[in-house]
Short mmCIF file of C-alpha atoms in Angstrom, two decimals:
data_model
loop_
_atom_site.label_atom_id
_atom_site.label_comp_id
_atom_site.label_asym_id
_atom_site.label_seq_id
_atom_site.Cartn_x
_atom_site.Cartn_y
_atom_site.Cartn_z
CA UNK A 1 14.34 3.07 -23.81
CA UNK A 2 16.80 5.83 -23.13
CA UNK A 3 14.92 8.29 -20.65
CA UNK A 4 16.82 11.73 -22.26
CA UNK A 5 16.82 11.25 -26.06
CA UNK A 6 18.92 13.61 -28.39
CA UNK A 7 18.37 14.09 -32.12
CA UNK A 8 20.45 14.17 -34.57
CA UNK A 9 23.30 12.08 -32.88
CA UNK A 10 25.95 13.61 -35.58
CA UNK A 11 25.43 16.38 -38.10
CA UNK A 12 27.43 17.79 -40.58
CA UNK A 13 26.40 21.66 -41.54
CA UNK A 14 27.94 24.31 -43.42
CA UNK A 15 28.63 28.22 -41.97
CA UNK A 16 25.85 30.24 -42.18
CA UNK A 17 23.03 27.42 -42.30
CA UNK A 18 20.55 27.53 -39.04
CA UNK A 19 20.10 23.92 -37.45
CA UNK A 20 18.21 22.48 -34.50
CA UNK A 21 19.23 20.20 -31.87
CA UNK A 22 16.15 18.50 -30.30
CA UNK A 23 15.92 16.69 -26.97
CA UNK A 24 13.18 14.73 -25.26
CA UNK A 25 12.63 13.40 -21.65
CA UNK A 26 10.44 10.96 -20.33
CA UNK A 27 11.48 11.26 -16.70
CA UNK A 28 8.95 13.82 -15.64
CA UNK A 29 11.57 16.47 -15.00
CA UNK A 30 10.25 20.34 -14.86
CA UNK A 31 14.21 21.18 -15.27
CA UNK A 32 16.16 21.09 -18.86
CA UNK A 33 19.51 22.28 -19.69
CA UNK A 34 21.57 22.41 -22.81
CA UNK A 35 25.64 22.23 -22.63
CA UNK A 36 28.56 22.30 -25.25
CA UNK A 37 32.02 20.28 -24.56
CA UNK A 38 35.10 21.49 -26.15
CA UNK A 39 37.84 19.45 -25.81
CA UNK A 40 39.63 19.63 -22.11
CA UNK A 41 36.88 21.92 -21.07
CA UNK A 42 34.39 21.52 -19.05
CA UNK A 43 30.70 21.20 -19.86
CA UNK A 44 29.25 25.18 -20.68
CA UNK A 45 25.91 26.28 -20.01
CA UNK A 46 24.10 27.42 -23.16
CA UNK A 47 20.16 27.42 -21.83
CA UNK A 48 18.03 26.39 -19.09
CA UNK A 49 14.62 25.77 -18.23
CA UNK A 50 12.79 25.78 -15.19
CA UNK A 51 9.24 24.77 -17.10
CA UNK A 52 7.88 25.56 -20.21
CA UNK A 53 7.38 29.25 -19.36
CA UNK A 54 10.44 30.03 -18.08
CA UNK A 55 13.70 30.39 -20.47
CA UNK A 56 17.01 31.97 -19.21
CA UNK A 57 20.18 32.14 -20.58
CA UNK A 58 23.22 30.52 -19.54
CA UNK A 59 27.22 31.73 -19.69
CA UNK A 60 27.63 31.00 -23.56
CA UNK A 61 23.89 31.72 -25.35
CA UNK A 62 25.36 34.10 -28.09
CA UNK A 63 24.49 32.53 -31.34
CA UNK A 64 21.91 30.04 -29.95
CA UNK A 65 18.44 30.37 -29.09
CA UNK A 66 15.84 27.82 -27.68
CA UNK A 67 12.46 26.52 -27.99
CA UNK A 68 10.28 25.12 -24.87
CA UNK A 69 7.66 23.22 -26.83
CA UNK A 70 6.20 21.06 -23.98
CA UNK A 71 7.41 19.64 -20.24
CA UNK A 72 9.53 16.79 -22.51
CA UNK A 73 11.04 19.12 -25.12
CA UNK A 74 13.59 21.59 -25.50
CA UNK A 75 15.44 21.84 -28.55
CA UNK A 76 18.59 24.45 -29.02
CA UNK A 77 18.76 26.01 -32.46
CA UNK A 78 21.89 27.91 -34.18
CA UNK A 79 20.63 30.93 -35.81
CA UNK A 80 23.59 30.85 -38.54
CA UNK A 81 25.95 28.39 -37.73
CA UNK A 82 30.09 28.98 -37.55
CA UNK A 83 32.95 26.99 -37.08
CA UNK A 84 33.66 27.56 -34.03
CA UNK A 85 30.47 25.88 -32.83
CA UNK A 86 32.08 23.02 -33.87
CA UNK A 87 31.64 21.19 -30.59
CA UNK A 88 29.69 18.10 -28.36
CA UNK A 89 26.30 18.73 -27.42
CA UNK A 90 24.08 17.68 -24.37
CA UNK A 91 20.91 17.77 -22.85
CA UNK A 92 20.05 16.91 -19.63
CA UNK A 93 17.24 17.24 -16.94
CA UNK A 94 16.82 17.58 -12.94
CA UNK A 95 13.75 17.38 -10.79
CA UNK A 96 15.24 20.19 -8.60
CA UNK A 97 15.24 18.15 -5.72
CA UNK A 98 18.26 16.03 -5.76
CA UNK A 99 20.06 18.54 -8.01
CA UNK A 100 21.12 15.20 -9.99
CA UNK A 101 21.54 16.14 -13.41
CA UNK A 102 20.67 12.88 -16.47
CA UNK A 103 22.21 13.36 -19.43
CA UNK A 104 21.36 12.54 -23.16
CA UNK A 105 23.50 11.18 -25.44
CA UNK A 106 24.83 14.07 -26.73
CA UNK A 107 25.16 15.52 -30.77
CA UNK A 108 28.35 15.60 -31.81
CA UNK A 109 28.39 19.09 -34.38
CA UNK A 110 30.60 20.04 -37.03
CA UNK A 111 30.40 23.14 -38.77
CA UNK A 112 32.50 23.52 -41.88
CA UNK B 1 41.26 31.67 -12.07
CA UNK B 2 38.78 29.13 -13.47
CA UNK B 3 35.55 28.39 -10.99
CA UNK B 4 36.32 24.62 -11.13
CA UNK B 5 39.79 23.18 -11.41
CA UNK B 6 40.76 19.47 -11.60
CA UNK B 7 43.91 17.56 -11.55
CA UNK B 8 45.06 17.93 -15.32
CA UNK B 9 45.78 13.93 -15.78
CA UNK B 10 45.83 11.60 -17.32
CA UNK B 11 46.21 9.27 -14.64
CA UNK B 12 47.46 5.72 -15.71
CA UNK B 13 47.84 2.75 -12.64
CA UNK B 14 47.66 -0.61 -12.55
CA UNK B 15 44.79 -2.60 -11.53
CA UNK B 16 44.32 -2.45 -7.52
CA UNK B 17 45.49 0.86 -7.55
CA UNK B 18 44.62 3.46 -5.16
CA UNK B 19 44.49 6.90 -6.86
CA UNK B 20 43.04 9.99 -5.44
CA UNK B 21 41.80 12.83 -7.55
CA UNK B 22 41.35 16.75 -6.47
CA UNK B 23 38.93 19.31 -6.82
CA UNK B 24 39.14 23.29 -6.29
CA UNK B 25 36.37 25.82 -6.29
CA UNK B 26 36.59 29.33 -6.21
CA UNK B 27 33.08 30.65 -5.05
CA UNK B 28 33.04 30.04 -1.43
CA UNK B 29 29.08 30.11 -1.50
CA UNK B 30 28.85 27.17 -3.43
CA UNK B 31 25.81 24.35 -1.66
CA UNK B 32 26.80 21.17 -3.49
CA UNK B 33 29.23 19.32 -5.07
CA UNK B 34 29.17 15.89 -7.31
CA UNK B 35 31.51 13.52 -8.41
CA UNK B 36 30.57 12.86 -12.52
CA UNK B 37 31.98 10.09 -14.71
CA UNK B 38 31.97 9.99 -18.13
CA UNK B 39 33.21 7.53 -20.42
CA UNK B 40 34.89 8.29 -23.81
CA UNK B 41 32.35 9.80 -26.16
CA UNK B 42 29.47 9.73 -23.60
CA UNK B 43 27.04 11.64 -21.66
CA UNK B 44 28.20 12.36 -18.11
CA UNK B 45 26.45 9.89 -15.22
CA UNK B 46 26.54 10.97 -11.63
CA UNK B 47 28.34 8.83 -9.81
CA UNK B 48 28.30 10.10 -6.26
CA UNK B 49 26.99 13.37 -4.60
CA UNK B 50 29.25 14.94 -1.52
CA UNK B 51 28.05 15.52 1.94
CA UNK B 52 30.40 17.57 4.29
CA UNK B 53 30.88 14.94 6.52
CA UNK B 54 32.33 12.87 3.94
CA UNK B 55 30.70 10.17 2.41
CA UNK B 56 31.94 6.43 0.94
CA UNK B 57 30.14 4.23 -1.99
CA UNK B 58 32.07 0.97 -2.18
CA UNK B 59 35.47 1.66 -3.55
CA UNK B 60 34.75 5.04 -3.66
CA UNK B 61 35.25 7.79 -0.94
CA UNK B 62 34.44 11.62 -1.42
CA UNK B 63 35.22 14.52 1.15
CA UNK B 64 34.84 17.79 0.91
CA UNK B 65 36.38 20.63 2.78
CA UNK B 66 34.53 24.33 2.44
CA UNK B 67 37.36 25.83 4.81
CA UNK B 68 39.80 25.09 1.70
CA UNK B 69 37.16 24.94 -1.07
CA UNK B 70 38.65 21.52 -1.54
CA UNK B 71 36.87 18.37 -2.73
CA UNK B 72 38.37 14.80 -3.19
CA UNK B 73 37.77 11.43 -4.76
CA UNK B 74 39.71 8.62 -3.66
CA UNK B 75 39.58 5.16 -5.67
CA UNK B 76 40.36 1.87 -4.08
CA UNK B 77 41.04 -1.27 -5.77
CA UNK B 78 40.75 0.19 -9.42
CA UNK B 79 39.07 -2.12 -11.73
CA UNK B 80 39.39 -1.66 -15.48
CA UNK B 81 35.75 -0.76 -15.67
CA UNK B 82 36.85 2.63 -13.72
CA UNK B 83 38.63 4.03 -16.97
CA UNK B 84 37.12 7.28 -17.60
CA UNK B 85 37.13 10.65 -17.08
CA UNK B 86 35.77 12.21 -13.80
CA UNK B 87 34.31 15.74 -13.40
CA UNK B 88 33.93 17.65 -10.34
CA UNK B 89 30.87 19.65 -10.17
CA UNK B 90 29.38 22.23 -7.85
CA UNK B 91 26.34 24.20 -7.79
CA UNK B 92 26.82 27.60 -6.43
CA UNK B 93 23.08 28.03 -5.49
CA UNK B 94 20.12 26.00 -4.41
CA UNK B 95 18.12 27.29 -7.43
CA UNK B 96 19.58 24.53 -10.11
CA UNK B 97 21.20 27.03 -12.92
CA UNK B 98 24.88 27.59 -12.00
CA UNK B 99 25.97 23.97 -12.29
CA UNK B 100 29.72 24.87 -13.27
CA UNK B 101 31.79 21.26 -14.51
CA UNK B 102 35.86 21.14 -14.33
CA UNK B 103 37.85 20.06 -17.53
CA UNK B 104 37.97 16.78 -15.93
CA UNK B 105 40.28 14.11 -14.88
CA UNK B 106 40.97 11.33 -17.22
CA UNK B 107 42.20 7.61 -15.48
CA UNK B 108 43.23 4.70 -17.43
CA UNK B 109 43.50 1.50 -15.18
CA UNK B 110 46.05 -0.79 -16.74
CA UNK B 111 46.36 -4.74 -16.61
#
C-alpha cells in the first residue's frame, strides 16, 4: 500500500462550488505539505504543517484553506472554486530530519 | 529573477548518452539542495540529495557550488528508464517550509 494516499485522484467541479482534497500518510511523518503544478512551473507551496497544531501558510494560500484532522491527515479545501485553480495537486510529508520530501499521487483538478 | 532556474529542455539523446543538467539559485542562504525526478503524470521521487563536496549514485553525479549558487546533475550511460523530468530543489532554511522546486528539466533517452 501506497504510504501518502490522495483522494479524489481526478475531479471535475464547477466555479463557485467549495471542494476538498484529502491526503493520508502512514509513514509517521509530523511534517505535511500541500503543492499545485501548473504546467512548466514548478511545484508552489499552498500549506504546511509542522503537527496537528501548527498551520502556516505557504506562497499561494489565497483561495484555499486547510484542515489538520490528525498526525495522518491534512486535507486542502477551495472555499469557492475558479478556473484558474485548474491545476495538479500534491501532498507530501517529511520527518524533518532528512528534509526528504514523499509525495502522493497527486489530484489532477479542473474547474469549469 | 525566479529563486530556482533549470535548463529549459527538453533534452533528447540517444541511449549511452552523457547529458548534464544545471541548476541556479538565487538566495545565497540556501542549506540544501535535491535532485527530484518525476515521471509524466506523477508525484515527484527524490532521487539524490547534494553534499558540497559532491556526491555520485551509480550513473549519477551531483555537485554543487555555493560560490556560484550553481548545482549540477550529470547522467552517464542514459538508459531509457531515465526519461523524465528532473527538478532541482533547495531549501533555504533548516526549518522544512521554504522548499522552492524549478520548472524542471525534461530528458527523453532515445533508442
Amino acid at each position: 500500500d501506497a504510504d501518502v494516499t490522495q483522494t479524489p485522484r481526478n475531479r471535475i467541479t464547477k466555479t463557485g462550488k467549495r471542494i476538498m482534497l484529502e491526503c493520508s500518510q502512514t509513514k509517521g511523518h509530523d511534517r505535511m505539505y500541500w503543492y499545485r503544478q501548473d504546467p512548466g512551473l514548478g511545484l508552489q507551496l499552498i500549506y504546511y504543517s509542522f503537527d496537528v497544531k501548527d498551520i502556516n501558510k505557504g506562497e499561494i494560500s489565497d483561495g484555499y484553506s486547510v484542515s489538520r484532522q490528525a498526525q495522518a491527515k491534512f486535507s486542502l479545501s477551495l472555499e469557492s472554486a475558479i478556473p484558474n485553480q485548474t491545476a495538479l495537486y500534491f501532498c507530501a510529508t517529511s520527518d524533518g530530519e532528512q528534509e526528504t520530501q514523499y509525495f502522493g499521487p497527486g489530484t489532477r483538478l479542473l474547474v469549469l | 529573477r525566479k529563486e530556482v532556474e533549470q535548463d529549459p529542455g527538453p533534452f533528447n539523446v540517444p541511449e549511452g548518452a552523457t547529458v548534464a543538467f544545471n541548476c541556479t539559485y538565487s538566495n545565497s542562504a540556501s542549506q540544501s539542495f535535491f535532485w527530484y525526478r518525476q515521471d509524466c503524470r506523477k508525484e515527484p521521487k527524490l532521487l539524490m540529495s547534494v553534499y558540497s563536496s559532491g556526491n555520485e549514485d551509480g550513473r549519477f553525479t551531483a555537485q554543487l557550488n555555493r560560490a556560484s549558487q550553481y548545482i549540477s546533475l550529470l547522467i552517464r550511460d542514459s538508459k531509457l528508464s531515465d526519461s523524465a523530468t528532473y527538478l532541482c530543489v533547495v531549501n533555504a532554511d533548516n526549518y522544512g517550509q521554504n522548499f522552492v522546486f524549478g520548472p524542471g528539466t525534461r530528458l527523453s533517452v532515445l533508442p
